[in-house]
Every structure is written in structure tokens, then in C-alpha cells.
Amino acid sequence: MATRSVIAPRVRQFRLPRGIGFLLPALILVGSITVVPVVRIVMISFGDGLANYQELFQSGVFWSTLRITMEISVASTVMCLLLGYPFVYLITSFRESVTRRFLLVVVTTFWISLIVRVYAWMVILGRNGIVNDALVSIGLVDEPLDLLFNRVSVIIGMVHYLLPYMILALYGGMVGIDRGLTVAAQTLGASAFQAFRRVYLPQSLPAVFAGSMLVFILATGFFVVPSLLGGPGEMTLSVFMERQTFFLNWGSATSSAVLLSAVSIVLFVSMDRLVGLDKLFGAVRR
Amino acid sequence: MTSPSPPVSDRRHSPDNDGETKERRGAEIDLISLTKIYDAGKVHALDDVSARITPGEFVTFLGPSGAGKTSVLRLLAGLEFPARGQVLLNGRDVTSVPPQRREMGVVFQDYALFPHMTVYQNCAFPLQVRRVHAGTIRQTVDAVLNTVQLSEHGDRYPAQLSGGQKQRVAIARTLVYEPQVLLMDEPLGALDKNLREHMQLELRQLQQRLGVTCVYVTHDQDEAMALSDRIAVMRDGRIEQMGSPRDLYRAPHNDFVAGFFGKMNFIPGAVAGSDGENVYVDTRLGPIRVSRELARLSSGSLAVDTPVTVAVRPEKVSVAASTPHGTAVNSLGLTVEQIRYAGASIYVDGVDHTHGMRVVACVPPESNDIRTGEPASFHFLVENTLVFERGPTDQPEAEKSE
């Protein structure tokens, strides 16, 4: 017994956890539908060396598409933040049971198909839609406006879809912030605004960062909304890639996909550095 | 600044000179008929609470949870507003002044340190929001951190501090802007016993050195006794009695206050009669005589058969290994049930088996002729015996444990 107990811990380190076999089917499934395609995409994009990338860099279409994608994504993220932050700030100040009810309403939007929601916007924003009808009938405009198939309609559709993600991400980080601290700040002489800006806001930044990153990355690769609500001049990278695969331009499609991922990763890392997230998280962790 | 005191920067010429800070005086506080109602009139959190707290005084509001002591503090801090009544600070009505303009220092039970700021930043915060000059901030914060012996820890985050250190940061953070009043809500509650006693001492010394008026809230009667100039004992939103620890211990106004401090024997009985000097009470353990002076009874309660409670401290009871003499005054014949040793003294539990009643005596350990299971006489002097009207609330236990 004595010798075994001395040796056993060292041996155990190299042994696979018991029952690992049960994980295999799941591992194989997840691996084959996520890891393998990603690896294949990267391999195809470098199929002719750097030729695909050279071609992409030289085409004006790619650059304008990338710029439009980034602009739309940033605008959608900022809009989601501006709408989501006050909402979460408010509902986290309520009793927990009330907060839960509000969150349930937010989650409910996931139950409605995205396609249905996008078509709903087409009806609402169309030339004979409710918005134009209202504007014309109150005499604000003489004839219906072109509200559809432009950048505004894309952003409206994106925000509509992405806002629940932003709210859930913000909620996860903001629910744990002690509201008593802002009260304490006020007893120390801070105005309500100073207490918010110097005590609450800094503590909510990790949640803001997490939510913004989630929404931004979802936005850059988003296809349904830009393709249905966007106009011909508003082609995003996802739509661009879809066109390329349609014409079997695999090299062009895969290399833009790799570049989009690279841009997202670079942005994520540089934002992380900029905000100094490690320090923030470290300080907030109690 | 709306503070009645001069600005911070003017008052701390030489932060390292402790002697200079002595001239500072705390504010006078008047609580006038404060009433606070919760749940649409059903619960009186505070019911007509009035008190005057003199400058530099250390006053503790003591009571069981739900007695309203924290409500008093929150009204003082401006975190809540009363339904009726006023809070005066140096004679000025501040009842509806918001917390940020009261210039009071509040130390919260959980310290409420800002987790994303270092110790230094936490302490600089009150000065920064007052737009104090940066150089002055550095000087003041350094001095205050020195006072609470945390100079070495300025760069740490609250999460990296021990409970006692956090507590000192919380106090330091209120001291930087030199409030005239320090409000503390069970600030030592989260600390272990040894540290708590150490911090009590530090707190008291600091408060006396700074001369700041201190209002303290706790449910720990020992802490209240150790710290306070005066204690306000609260129950059900009312102040039952307010006085020095000595007064509350020696001359409690009612059985609640009597039972709240230290140990007390309570013997239920009924008034048997009274004369100019004494009140005579019949109890199931025998007749007990109480001096008229010490009897906390209204004249109406002197009527025969009024239910009352006789109270006597264990340390005022002496025990002799004999049955009491027939004519001895305030001598009860009981059986010694148990002898408990408590270091400097021993506790003798006397029991009357027919009535299931118990009297505890605290006597010097040399009373060694007392034997468990044998009869003994438990005696106490008339001038050490108290009597109260029996309140409508449930009877306190025969012996209050610590």
C-alpha cells in the first residue's frame, strides 16, 4: 500500500480521465463540423500560395466591402450599446423577480424566426409601409421615402437582431455590481452623476467590452439582414463571399473569410490592450 | 461647498502634527420626533425618536435587529427621509438635505470600498469629487493613511486586504474630508473577536483624538459598553433608555434594558403592598422587598396584585450554605443545582424544583462550602434589588446569556 500511494499520483497524471470514451462521439461530431471546415477554408485560401490574397488586395470591391462591413458593424454595436446599457442599468436596479421578467421578454425575441423579423421590417419600412403612411398622412413628407435597401435599414435590422445578445452580455456583467457603492459615493460627497461615472461605469466596462465584442463579431459575419435589407451599394463581406461562392470563386471567398477573421482577432486583441481588461477584471474580482 | 466647516485645504496646514487636529470639534446633532413608517403605515420603523448628541460625543444606538437603529443612521446620513420629525446639525435643519451635501462620514457594515480603485484612490475619491487641488489631495491622503497605519498599502486593491485593513480604509476614506460627524453601521461586525477588540480601542482613540461626533450602531452590548459615552437602547422603533453605560447597567428603566446588559435574574411576582420606604412583592420564591426609590413603577402600578418583575444582578447575590433564617429579608431558600467555574468567580445556580425557577449567583471562588444538590440561602440587599412593571411583551429569560 505504502509504495503504491507514493507512485500512484505520478502515474495518474498521464492517465486519461475515466469515461473519456463517452466523449468521443461528441468530440468527433464537433471536430468534423467546426475544426475541419475552418482548416479546409484556410488551406483552400492558400491553395495557390498568396495569389488569392494578392488578387483580393488589388480589387477595389474587396476594400470597399470591408469598409462597409466595418462601418455597419461599428454602428450596430454602438446602437446596441446605447439602447442596451440604460435598459440593463434600469432592470438590474429592480428586485430580482422583476428583473427576471424583463429578461424573459428579451429572450422571447429569439423565438421568432429571423427571416420573419426581417420581412416584417420590409413591410414596415416599405414604400407603402406603416412608417411612410404615417409620414405622408401627417404631411411631414409629400411622397414616400426610400427607407429600405440602404444602410439605415441594414442597421435597424442588425440592431433588432443583435440587441438581445448585447443585453444578455451586459446583464451578466452588470448584475453583480453593488449598487450600495454609488450610495456610499454620494455620502462621500459625490453627485449622482459623479457616483455613476466614477464608481458604477468603470465597474461595468468589462461587461461593455464583452457585449460589444460579441455583437461586433456577430455583426461582421452577418448575412441574412444585409442581403435582404441592404441595397446594391451596401454589399458587406458576408454578401460578397456568398456571391463569390455562387460563382465558384473559392479562392476569393475563402481568403476574404480568413481576412475577416484576422481583422476581428486583431481588433479584439488591440481593444483588450487598449482598455487594459486584465487589470479591470483583476480589480473587480473579489 | 455647503459645509458649515472651513474647506479641507485650509484646515490641515501640517498633516503630521496630531496636536493641531485636537482643536477640531464635532457637530451637535438633534433628532426631533423622528418617525419613519414602512409598508403603508403598518410598521413603525421609528416611532417618535428624539435625542440630542453633543459635539465630540460617542453615542451608540443599540438594539436587536429590527429595532430601528439602522433607520436612525440612514436618516442621519440622508439616505432616507422621515415621515415626521427633523434632523438638526449644529442647529441647522438638514432633514431634506441630500447625502452628498451633509458632510458626514458614513462607514458601512460591508465597508463599501470601491473594488476598482486602490486604497489610495479610494481615499482620494472624496477630495477629487470636491475638486481639491491635486497636491493637497496627495498630502491629505498620505497623512490619513498614516493615521490608520496603512501607508504601505496605498497601491493595493480592496480585494487584497484583510477585514481589519478594509475597515481602516473605510474609516480613512471618511476622515480625509474631515467630517464633523462619523456614522458607523456595525463596522466591526465582520471581524473576528480579537481583531474586533483591538479595533474598538483604535476607534475610540481615533475618535477622541479627532474630537469628531460619532454615532455608532450595533447589536453587541459589550461593544456598545466599551466604546460609548452614551448608549441609546432601542426596541420596536423607540428609544427605551438613553444614558451612560454605567447608568444603563445600574439603573435600567425597564426589564428590556435590564436584560440587555450583562446577566440579570428575573423573578416574576405581584405587588403585595408598599409604604413610604419600600415596595413589597410576593413571588413564588417568597416575599421580596424593593426600595421605593429604585422601583420603576408608576404610582398606579403600586396597587396590590399588579404583576411586576423583580430583577437582581448575579454578582449582587450572595450564597450561604444554610437555609435562610425565617425573618431574613430578600433571602431565598433554594437547592444548589450546579456550580460553574468562570475563572475569577463562580456561578452558582439555585433552583426551586416545585416552581421550576432558577436564580444565578456570581460569587468569589472561595465560597467553597457550597455543595451541589444541597440547600443554600441566596441573599441580596434591598438596595441592589430592582422591580419593573411586567411589560405586555414576553417575559425575559431567567438568565440572560452573553
XYZ file of C-alpha atoms in Angstrom:
688
model
C 0.000 0.000 0.000
C 2.709 2.421 1.009
C 4.663 2.122 -2.247
C 1.516 2.400 -4.329
C 0.427 5.570 -2.631
C 3.784 7.152 -3.363
C 3.776 6.191 -7.011
C 0.082 6.446 -7.780
C -0.264 10.236 -8.003
C 2.530 10.498 -10.551
C 1.050 7.775 -12.737
C -2.410 9.258 -12.551
C -1.271 12.444 -14.291
C -0.722 10.627 -17.569
C -3.855 8.543 -17.461
C -6.857 9.760 -19.406
C -9.847 10.631 -17.231
C -12.190 7.725 -16.721
C -15.085 7.514 -19.136
C -13.368 9.671 -21.759
C -14.689 7.235 -24.353
C -18.183 8.572 -23.841
C -16.994 11.973 -25.021
C -15.660 10.615 -28.308
C -18.858 10.784 -30.394
C -19.406 14.386 -29.366
C -15.757 15.278 -29.950
C -15.815 13.704 -33.403
C -19.050 15.465 -34.340
C -17.922 18.886 -33.108
C -14.484 18.427 -34.650
C -15.803 17.404 -38.029
C -18.320 20.237 -38.335
C -16.207 23.065 -36.889
C -12.479 22.411 -36.823
C -12.217 20.572 -40.129
C -14.088 23.187 -42.204
C -12.046 26.019 -40.717
C -8.812 24.217 -41.507
C -10.084 23.461 -45.038
C -11.010 27.103 -45.600
C -7.556 28.279 -44.564
C -5.939 25.603 -46.774
C -8.031 26.494 -49.821
C -7.295 30.204 -49.357
C -3.573 29.472 -49.516
C -4.077 26.931 -52.329
C -2.145 28.994 -54.870
C 0.304 30.432 -52.437
C -0.533 34.071 -51.799
C -2.166 34.568 -55.200
C -5.703 34.675 -53.790
C -4.730 37.350 -51.282
C -2.838 39.410 -53.849
C -5.851 39.389 -56.103
C -8.109 40.363 -53.212
C -5.896 43.246 -52.115
C -5.776 44.593 -55.652
C -9.538 44.541 -56.151
C -11.323 47.713 -55.140
C -14.506 45.774 -54.428
C -12.912 43.931 -51.516
C -11.701 47.098 -49.826
C -14.985 48.937 -50.168
C -16.857 45.864 -48.921
C -14.551 45.557 -45.931
C -15.020 49.234 -45.127
C -18.826 48.999 -45.397
C -18.827 45.875 -43.201
C -16.775 47.592 -40.523
C -18.879 50.758 -40.622
C -22.142 48.850 -40.348
C -20.771 46.616 -37.598
C -19.445 49.506 -35.543
C -22.673 51.479 -35.972
C -24.803 48.478 -34.985
C -22.628 47.765 -31.949
C -22.784 51.376 -30.763
C -26.555 51.464 -31.259
C -26.981 48.202 -29.330
C -24.850 49.599 -26.534
C -26.734 52.892 -26.389
C -30.045 51.030 -26.196
C -28.927 48.078 -24.101
C -26.867 49.780 -21.380
C -29.598 52.014 -19.934
C -32.032 49.109 -20.158
C -29.750 46.780 -18.209
C -28.822 49.558 -15.755
C -32.506 50.005 -15.023
C -33.594 46.387 -14.772
C -30.674 45.411 -12.525
C -31.861 48.000 -10.016
C -35.192 46.193 -9.630
C -35.993 43.246 -7.411
C -34.648 40.008 -8.833
C -38.087 38.621 -9.695
C -38.911 41.743 -11.696
C -35.514 41.690 -13.415
C -36.127 38.079 -14.485
C -39.433 39.004 -16.079
C -37.766 41.676 -18.190
C -35.033 39.265 -19.242
C -37.681 36.745 -20.241
C -39.199 39.319 -22.566
C -35.762 39.899 -24.092
C -35.185 36.188 -24.613
C -38.646 35.788 -26.166
C -37.438 37.590 -29.268
C -35.252 34.573 -30.035
C -38.418 32.530 -30.516
C -39.401 34.446 -33.624
C -37.618 33.407 -36.785
C -35.042 35.864 -38.036
C -36.446 35.668 -41.581
C -39.887 36.584 -40.313
C -38.484 39.543 -38.456
C -36.518 40.757 -41.478
C -39.600 40.529 -43.699
C -41.531 42.389 -41.023
C -39.066 45.249 -41.385
C -39.532 45.162 -45.157
C -43.270 45.619 -44.613
C -42.798 48.332 -42.011
C -40.178 50.318 -43.924
C -41.530 49.728 -47.445
C -42.905 52.488 -49.678
C -46.437 51.590 -48.628
C -45.367 50.599 -45.121
C -46.676 51.929 -41.875
C -43.851 54.441 -41.419
C -44.262 56.045 -44.812
C -48.064 56.023 -44.495
C -47.786 57.837 -41.213
C -45.266 60.358 -42.505
C -47.341 61.134 -45.591
C -50.662 61.323 -43.752
C -49.404 63.830 -41.194
C -47.943 65.804 -44.065
C -44.324 65.626 -42.988
C -43.282 64.410 -46.440
C -45.019 64.735 -49.797
C -44.229 61.298 -51.128
C -42.975 58.050 -49.531
C -39.284 57.944 -48.604
C -36.869 55.218 -49.626
C -36.351 53.673 -46.233
C -35.452 50.199 -47.443
C -32.338 48.745 -49.083
C -29.922 51.270 -47.681
C -27.544 51.471 -44.753
C -30.192 52.666 -42.294
C -32.432 49.688 -42.947
C -29.478 47.319 -42.563
C -28.518 48.840 -39.234
C -32.126 48.791 -37.999
C -32.387 45.107 -38.844
C -28.991 44.317 -37.310
C -29.761 46.145 -34.055
C -33.116 44.439 -33.841
C -31.433 41.065 -34.094
C -28.313 41.785 -32.009
C -29.784 43.796 -29.128
C -30.793 40.718 -27.057
C -27.213 39.439 -27.271
C -25.930 42.789 -26.046
C -28.476 42.873 -23.229
C -27.671 39.361 -22.039
C -23.919 40.010 -22.141
C -24.300 43.312 -20.259
C -26.641 41.733 -17.751
C -24.128 39.001 -16.969
C -21.528 41.582 -16.012
C -23.679 44.315 -14.504
C -25.945 42.271 -12.263
C -23.072 41.727 -9.830
C -22.191 45.406 -9.385
C -23.042 46.566 -5.885
C -25.474 49.495 -6.093
C -24.642 50.295 -2.491
C -21.301 51.614 -3.726
C -22.915 54.509 -5.583
C -24.843 55.347 -2.410
C -21.575 55.225 -0.487
C -20.003 57.511 -3.091
C -22.776 60.023 -2.508
C -22.237 60.023 1.241
C -18.595 60.775 0.427
C -19.659 63.908 -1.412
C -20.143 62.751 -4.994
C -23.132 63.917 -7.018
C -25.349 61.221 -8.519
C -23.612 61.709 -11.865
C -20.119 61.599 -10.359
C -21.046 58.437 -8.462
C -22.207 56.819 -11.692
C -19.267 57.945 -13.797
C -16.502 57.200 -11.308
C -17.893 54.219 -9.410
C -20.512 52.383 -11.472
C -19.320 52.946 -15.031
C -15.730 51.702 -14.561
C -17.016 48.523 -12.983
C -19.375 47.926 -15.897
C -16.664 48.325 -18.562
C -15.753 44.620 -18.699
C -19.398 43.854 -19.475
C -19.488 46.654 -22.050
C -16.383 45.225 -23.673
C -17.685 41.646 -23.667
C -21.055 42.682 -25.075
C -19.543 44.935 -27.714
C -17.114 42.278 -28.884
C -19.827 39.642 -29.082
C -22.161 41.903 -31.029
C -19.416 43.290 -33.258
C -18.135 39.867 -34.275
C -21.663 38.611 -34.909
C -22.280 41.732 -36.985
C -19.192 41.400 -39.194
C -20.200 37.936 -40.327
C -23.921 38.586 -40.509
C -25.536 37.604 -43.790
C -29.332 37.493 -43.686
C -30.012 41.118 -42.766
C -27.504 42.798 -45.142
C -28.505 40.565 -48.004
C -32.246 41.146 -47.586
C -32.366 44.701 -46.259
C -29.210 46.072 -47.870
C -29.051 47.824 -51.202
C -26.717 47.152 -54.110
C -24.331 49.833 -52.844
C -24.196 48.349 -49.375
C -22.571 44.986 -50.034
C -20.993 43.582 -46.884
C -18.219 40.989 -46.765
C -20.663 38.202 -45.975
C -22.725 39.064 -49.042
C -19.525 39.429 -51.080
C -18.424 35.936 -50.016
C -21.794 34.469 -50.864
C -21.529 35.956 -54.389
C -18.029 34.546 -54.805
C -19.082 31.017 -53.794
C -22.052 31.336 -56.108
C -19.616 31.830 -58.964
C -17.391 29.075 -57.517
C -14.603 31.567 -56.776
C -13.441 29.503 -53.823
C -10.069 31.199 -53.570
C -11.570 34.654 -53.313
C -14.328 33.546 -50.881
C -12.052 31.657 -48.515
C -9.319 34.283 -48.437
C -11.831 37.024 -47.574
C -13.236 34.783 -44.833
C -9.739 34.308 -43.402
C -9.056 38.037 -43.618
C -12.337 38.894 -41.872
C -11.464 36.525 -39.047
C -7.982 38.014 -38.848
C -9.379 41.546 -38.655
C -11.768 40.506 -35.855
C -8.974 38.860 -33.881
C -6.630 41.822 -34.302
C -9.398 44.196 -33.216
C -10.223 42.064 -30.208
C -6.619 41.856 -29.039
C -5.888 45.544 -29.582
C -9.072 46.586 -27.767
C -8.075 44.283 -24.952
C -4.712 46.016 -24.737
C -6.251 49.447 -25.006
C -8.859 49.000 -22.300
C -6.444 47.103 -20.066
C -9.009 44.448 -19.409
C -6.775 42.204 -17.316
C -6.394 44.937 -14.771
C -10.076 45.722 -14.789
C -11.129 42.128 -14.340
C -8.446 41.614 -11.719
C -9.628 44.545 -9.704
C -13.294 43.734 -9.872
C -12.832 40.116 -8.882
C -13.310 39.897 -5.151
C -19.195 73.699 -0.519
C -22.222 73.933 1.712
C -20.367 72.614 4.702
C -20.524 74.790 7.789
C -16.878 73.914 8.343
C -13.989 75.606 6.512
C -12.734 73.846 3.375
C -10.462 70.885 3.801
C -7.418 72.576 2.369
C -7.447 75.344 4.946
C -7.537 73.171 7.959
C -4.678 70.815 7.511
C -1.633 73.013 7.495
C 0.647 70.396 8.981
C -0.911 66.993 8.478
C 1.709 65.220 10.550
C 1.030 67.269 13.635
C -1.518 65.380 15.673
C -1.672 68.086 18.308
C -3.106 70.540 15.870
C -6.102 68.420 14.961
C -7.276 68.452 18.580
C -8.861 71.839 18.273
C -11.372 70.428 15.827
C -14.801 69.866 17.270
C -17.561 67.595 16.121
C -21.042 68.777 15.332
C -24.047 68.811 17.590
C -26.918 66.637 16.415
C -30.552 66.977 17.368
C -33.069 64.320 16.483
C -36.561 65.665 16.935
C -39.546 63.295 16.980
C -38.284 61.206 14.082
C -40.938 58.902 12.728
C -40.440 56.532 9.836
C -43.156 54.256 8.543
C -42.844 51.268 6.243
C -45.416 49.151 4.424
C -48.115 51.788 4.133
C -48.377 52.588 7.808
C -48.241 49.077 9.150
C -44.719 49.081 10.528
C -43.222 51.923 12.526
C -39.521 51.667 11.782
C -39.073 54.667 14.013
C -41.681 55.934 16.409
C -41.145 59.451 17.759
C -37.401 59.178 18.338
C -35.769 62.225 19.918
C -32.197 62.597 21.109
C -29.566 65.264 21.485
C -25.974 64.336 20.745
C -23.392 66.818 21.969
C -20.239 67.760 19.991
C -17.498 65.160 20.197
C -19.731 62.612 21.846
C -19.655 58.897 21.024
C -23.243 57.672 21.025
C -24.283 54.132 20.236
C -27.713 53.051 19.113
C -28.097 49.557 20.460
C -30.863 47.080 19.931
C -31.901 43.774 18.421
C -32.359 43.609 14.666
C -35.441 45.464 13.526
C -35.288 47.861 16.471
C -34.794 50.815 14.137
C -31.180 51.624 14.930
C -30.046 51.445 11.296
C -33.006 53.641 10.312
C -31.699 56.336 12.663
C -28.336 56.152 10.953
C -29.819 56.264 7.452
C -31.922 59.295 8.358
C -28.819 60.984 9.742
C -26.854 60.185 6.595
C -29.626 61.430 4.340
C -30.165 58.032 2.727
C -33.762 58.056 3.921
C -36.189 60.735 4.882
C -38.550 60.688 7.862
C -42.334 60.782 7.651
C -42.272 63.260 10.515
C -39.609 64.940 12.580
C -36.364 66.763 11.975
C -32.629 66.231 11.966
C -30.668 69.274 13.101
C -26.945 69.605 12.564
C -25.442 72.397 14.654
C -28.946 73.792 14.892
C -29.456 73.794 11.117
C -32.312 71.718 9.720
C -30.787 69.140 7.353
C -33.767 66.773 7.225
C -34.130 67.047 3.466
C -30.507 67.752 2.537
C -29.152 65.025 0.197
C -26.272 62.866 1.496
C -23.574 64.470 -0.667
C -24.168 67.853 0.970
C -24.297 66.727 4.592
C -20.543 66.382 5.048
C -20.951 63.333 7.214
C -18.671 60.318 7.109
C -20.504 57.028 6.799
C -18.755 53.722 7.462
C -20.939 50.949 6.123
C -21.251 47.459 7.512
C -19.704 45.922 4.398
C -17.238 48.858 4.117
C -18.464 49.716 0.580
C -14.921 50.179 -0.712
C -14.691 50.723 -4.463
C -13.256 47.450 -5.812
C -11.793 49.034 -8.955
C -9.776 51.612 -7.037
C -6.660 51.176 -4.945
C -6.583 52.076 -1.265
C -5.060 55.422 -2.202
C -7.666 56.092 -4.907
C -10.471 55.143 -2.538
C -9.235 57.694 -0.034
C -8.622 60.362 -2.676
C -12.144 59.977 -4.074
C -13.967 62.294 -1.630
C -11.389 65.026 -2.276
C -11.433 64.576 -6.044
C -15.200 64.992 -6.217
C -14.751 68.166 -4.155
C -12.252 69.392 -6.763
C -9.483 69.794 -4.224
C -6.052 70.697 -5.613
C -4.046 67.604 -6.587
C -1.085 68.440 -4.355
C -3.344 68.888 -1.349
C -5.015 65.557 -2.093
C -1.700 63.728 -2.037
C -0.691 65.373 1.219
C -4.019 64.746 2.933
C -4.397 61.140 1.809
C -0.835 60.315 2.829
C -1.449 61.806 6.251
C -4.720 59.950 6.762
C -3.268 56.634 5.598
C -0.519 57.256 8.099
C -3.082 57.800 10.845
C -4.712 54.427 10.205
C -1.283 52.789 9.648
C -1.890 51.833 6.037
C 0.815 53.921 4.332
C 2.429 50.779 2.955
C -0.794 49.563 1.360
C -1.776 52.544 -0.784
C -1.312 50.642 -4.047
C -3.341 47.621 -3.061
C -6.857 46.868 -4.177
C -9.555 46.207 -1.575
C -9.664 42.545 -2.623
C -6.060 42.215 -1.451
C -6.763 43.479 2.075
C -7.774 41.703 5.275
C -11.022 42.560 7.032
C -9.342 44.835 9.556
C -7.440 46.675 6.848
C -10.590 47.181 4.791
C -12.268 48.581 7.850
C -9.443 51.045 8.384
C -9.577 52.110 4.729
C -13.309 52.719 5.109
C -12.629 54.963 8.096
C -9.666 56.690 6.436
C -11.811 57.431 3.377
C -14.275 59.330 5.563
C -11.569 61.113 7.554
C -9.931 62.767 4.513
C -12.658 65.363 4.189
C -12.781 65.899 7.941
C -16.475 65.366 8.553
C -17.886 66.710 11.784
C -19.917 63.559 12.239
C -18.909 59.960 11.764
C -21.734 57.458 11.286
C -20.901 53.788 11.643
C -23.174 50.845 10.978
C -21.788 47.765 12.735
C -18.347 48.416 11.268
C -16.710 45.694 13.320
C -19.352 43.050 12.708
C -17.356 41.150 10.115
C -14.159 40.917 12.166
C -13.110 38.085 14.464
C -13.196 38.593 18.209
C -9.574 39.535 18.882
C -9.357 41.954 15.990
C -12.700 43.440 16.968
C -11.476 44.297 20.457
C -8.298 45.768 19.036
C -10.257 47.883 16.548
C -12.622 49.078 19.287
C -9.659 50.526 21.106
C -8.252 52.117 17.959
C -11.613 53.519 17.002
C -12.159 55.083 20.396
C -8.686 56.630 20.486
C -9.040 57.992 16.966
C -12.446 59.472 17.718
C -11.203 61.156 20.880
C -8.108 62.494 19.163
C -10.108 63.986 16.300
C -12.941 65.192 18.517
C -15.477 64.114 15.917
C -19.053 63.358 16.923
C -19.634 59.671 16.446
C -22.914 57.833 16.018
C -22.479 54.101 16.125
C -24.935 51.286 15.533
C -24.532 47.784 16.883
C -26.426 44.888 18.384
C -23.418 43.904 20.511
C -23.920 45.254 24.038
C -20.302 44.629 25.078
C -19.071 46.670 22.136
C -21.534 49.432 22.971
C -20.368 49.477 26.598
C -16.701 49.542 25.618
C -16.980 52.363 23.086
C -19.714 54.734 24.057
C -20.108 57.861 26.087
C -23.812 57.223 25.951
C -25.972 54.398 24.652
C -29.500 54.594 23.301
C -31.183 51.232 23.761
C -33.792 50.733 21.064
C -36.718 48.406 20.689
C -39.559 48.438 18.152
C -38.558 51.829 16.760
C -38.395 53.560 20.123
C -35.587 54.582 22.429
C -36.192 52.596 25.595
C -33.475 54.358 27.540
C -30.545 56.603 26.763
C -27.669 57.077 29.152
C -24.108 56.263 30.062
C -23.118 52.578 30.114
C -22.908 52.836 33.912
C -26.427 54.228 34.240
C -27.882 51.620 31.949
C -26.213 48.854 33.870
C -27.022 50.121 37.353
C -30.369 51.786 36.850
C -32.211 50.341 33.896
C -35.650 51.837 33.294
C -37.335 48.583 32.405
C -36.855 44.850 32.183
C -35.835 45.040 28.499
C -32.901 47.351 29.183
C -32.065 45.386 32.318
C -31.889 42.154 30.363
C -29.918 43.655 27.520
C -26.780 44.418 29.502
C -24.933 41.669 31.259
C -26.727 38.974 33.182
C -29.841 39.504 35.197
C -32.095 37.337 37.321
C -35.761 37.998 36.687
C -38.317 36.822 39.225
C -41.985 37.358 38.335
C -44.290 38.369 41.126
C -47.106 40.694 42.156
C -47.225 43.787 44.326
C -48.249 42.877 47.878
C -48.142 46.371 49.285
C -45.992 49.417 49.766
C -45.106 52.042 52.307
C -43.054 55.243 52.158
C -39.800 53.348 52.040
C -40.361 50.001 50.405
C -42.401 48.087 47.903
C -43.295 44.543 48.935
C -43.533 41.930 46.208
C -44.867 38.408 46.531
C -43.078 35.907 44.332
C -43.297 32.156 44.165
C -39.855 32.053 45.782
C -41.031 34.128 48.723
C -41.537 37.795 49.637
C -39.066 40.300 48.223
C -38.566 43.867 49.390
C -37.540 46.640 46.985
C -36.654 50.188 47.915
C -39.273 52.680 46.769
C -36.541 54.818 45.207
C -35.361 52.072 42.864
C -38.804 50.813 41.925
C -39.534 51.668 38.313
C -43.256 51.635 38.871
C -45.800 54.287 38.097
C -47.940 55.205 41.114
C -50.871 53.335 39.574
C -48.790 50.163 39.421
C -48.328 50.168 43.186
C -51.812 48.744 43.599
C -51.907 45.327 45.179
C -51.714 42.396 42.724
C -50.131 44.406 39.895
C -47.888 41.950 38.021
C -44.255 43.020 38.282
C -40.791 41.598 37.694
C -38.095 41.687 40.324
C -34.569 41.887 38.905
C -31.211 41.388 40.544
C -27.730 41.012 39.051
C -25.979 37.681 39.730
C -22.976 39.485 41.199
C -25.240 41.127 43.784
C -26.434 37.774 45.067
C -24.532 36.082 47.859
C -24.849 32.416 48.738
C -24.555 30.765 52.135
C -24.682 27.029 52.778
C -27.710 27.117 55.061
C -31.445 27.511 54.913
C -32.422 31.150 55.314
C -33.451 32.490 58.673
C -37.193 32.944 58.927
C -37.058 36.725 59.296
C -34.198 37.422 56.852
C -35.076 39.963 54.175
C -34.622 39.000 50.491
C -33.231 35.585 51.286
C -34.394 32.714 49.121
C -34.017 29.084 50.099
C -33.012 27.143 47.005
C -31.252 23.927 46.101
C -27.812 24.300 44.530
C -28.192 22.704 41.131
C -24.866 23.459 39.544
C -21.613 25.255 40.227
C -19.821 26.649 37.202
C -16.300 27.967 37.330
C -15.553 31.115 35.329
C -12.018 31.989 36.313
C -12.131 34.898 38.741
C -15.576 33.936 40.016
C -18.002 31.067 40.139
C -21.617 30.883 39.121
C -23.973 29.110 41.477
C -27.330 28.055 40.045
C -30.011 27.778 42.682
C -33.234 26.071 41.724
C -36.685 25.794 43.240
C -37.906 22.433 41.957
C -41.553 22.932 42.939
C -41.840 26.053 40.772
C -39.118 25.279 38.255
C -37.438 28.605 38.913
C -33.788 29.416 38.912
C -31.620 32.142 40.450
C -27.978 32.588 39.479
C -25.364 33.989 41.826
C -21.909 35.104 40.844
C -19.670 34.766 43.897
C -15.950 34.684 44.655
C -14.425 31.210 44.197
C -13.522 30.869 47.895
C -17.199 30.222 48.734
C -16.300 26.561 48.701
C -18.660 25.358 51.424
C -21.456 25.273 48.849
C -22.225 21.802 47.567
C -24.209 20.726 44.566
C -27.550 19.215 45.495
C -27.635 20.791 48.966
C -29.886 23.618 50.155
C -28.454 27.107 50.293
C -29.649 30.606 51.037
C -29.478 33.132 48.189
C -29.420 36.624 49.583
C -29.405 40.090 48.051
C -29.596 43.552 49.559
C -32.687 45.713 49.203
C -30.616 48.491 47.615
C -29.471 46.093 44.866
C -32.943 44.917 44.004
C -34.909 46.358 41.102
C -38.529 45.986 40.159
C -40.266 46.694 36.868
C -43.773 46.619 35.589
C -44.264 43.453 33.649
C -44.479 44.544 30.068
C -47.016 43.250 27.589
C -44.192 41.513 25.728
C -42.979 38.063 26.600
C -41.087 37.657 29.837
C -37.327 37.753 29.546
C -35.483 34.562 30.355
C -34.438 33.967 33.928
C -30.836 34.478 32.978
C -29.604 36.403 30.006
C -26.711 34.681 28.371
C -23.873 36.698 26.940
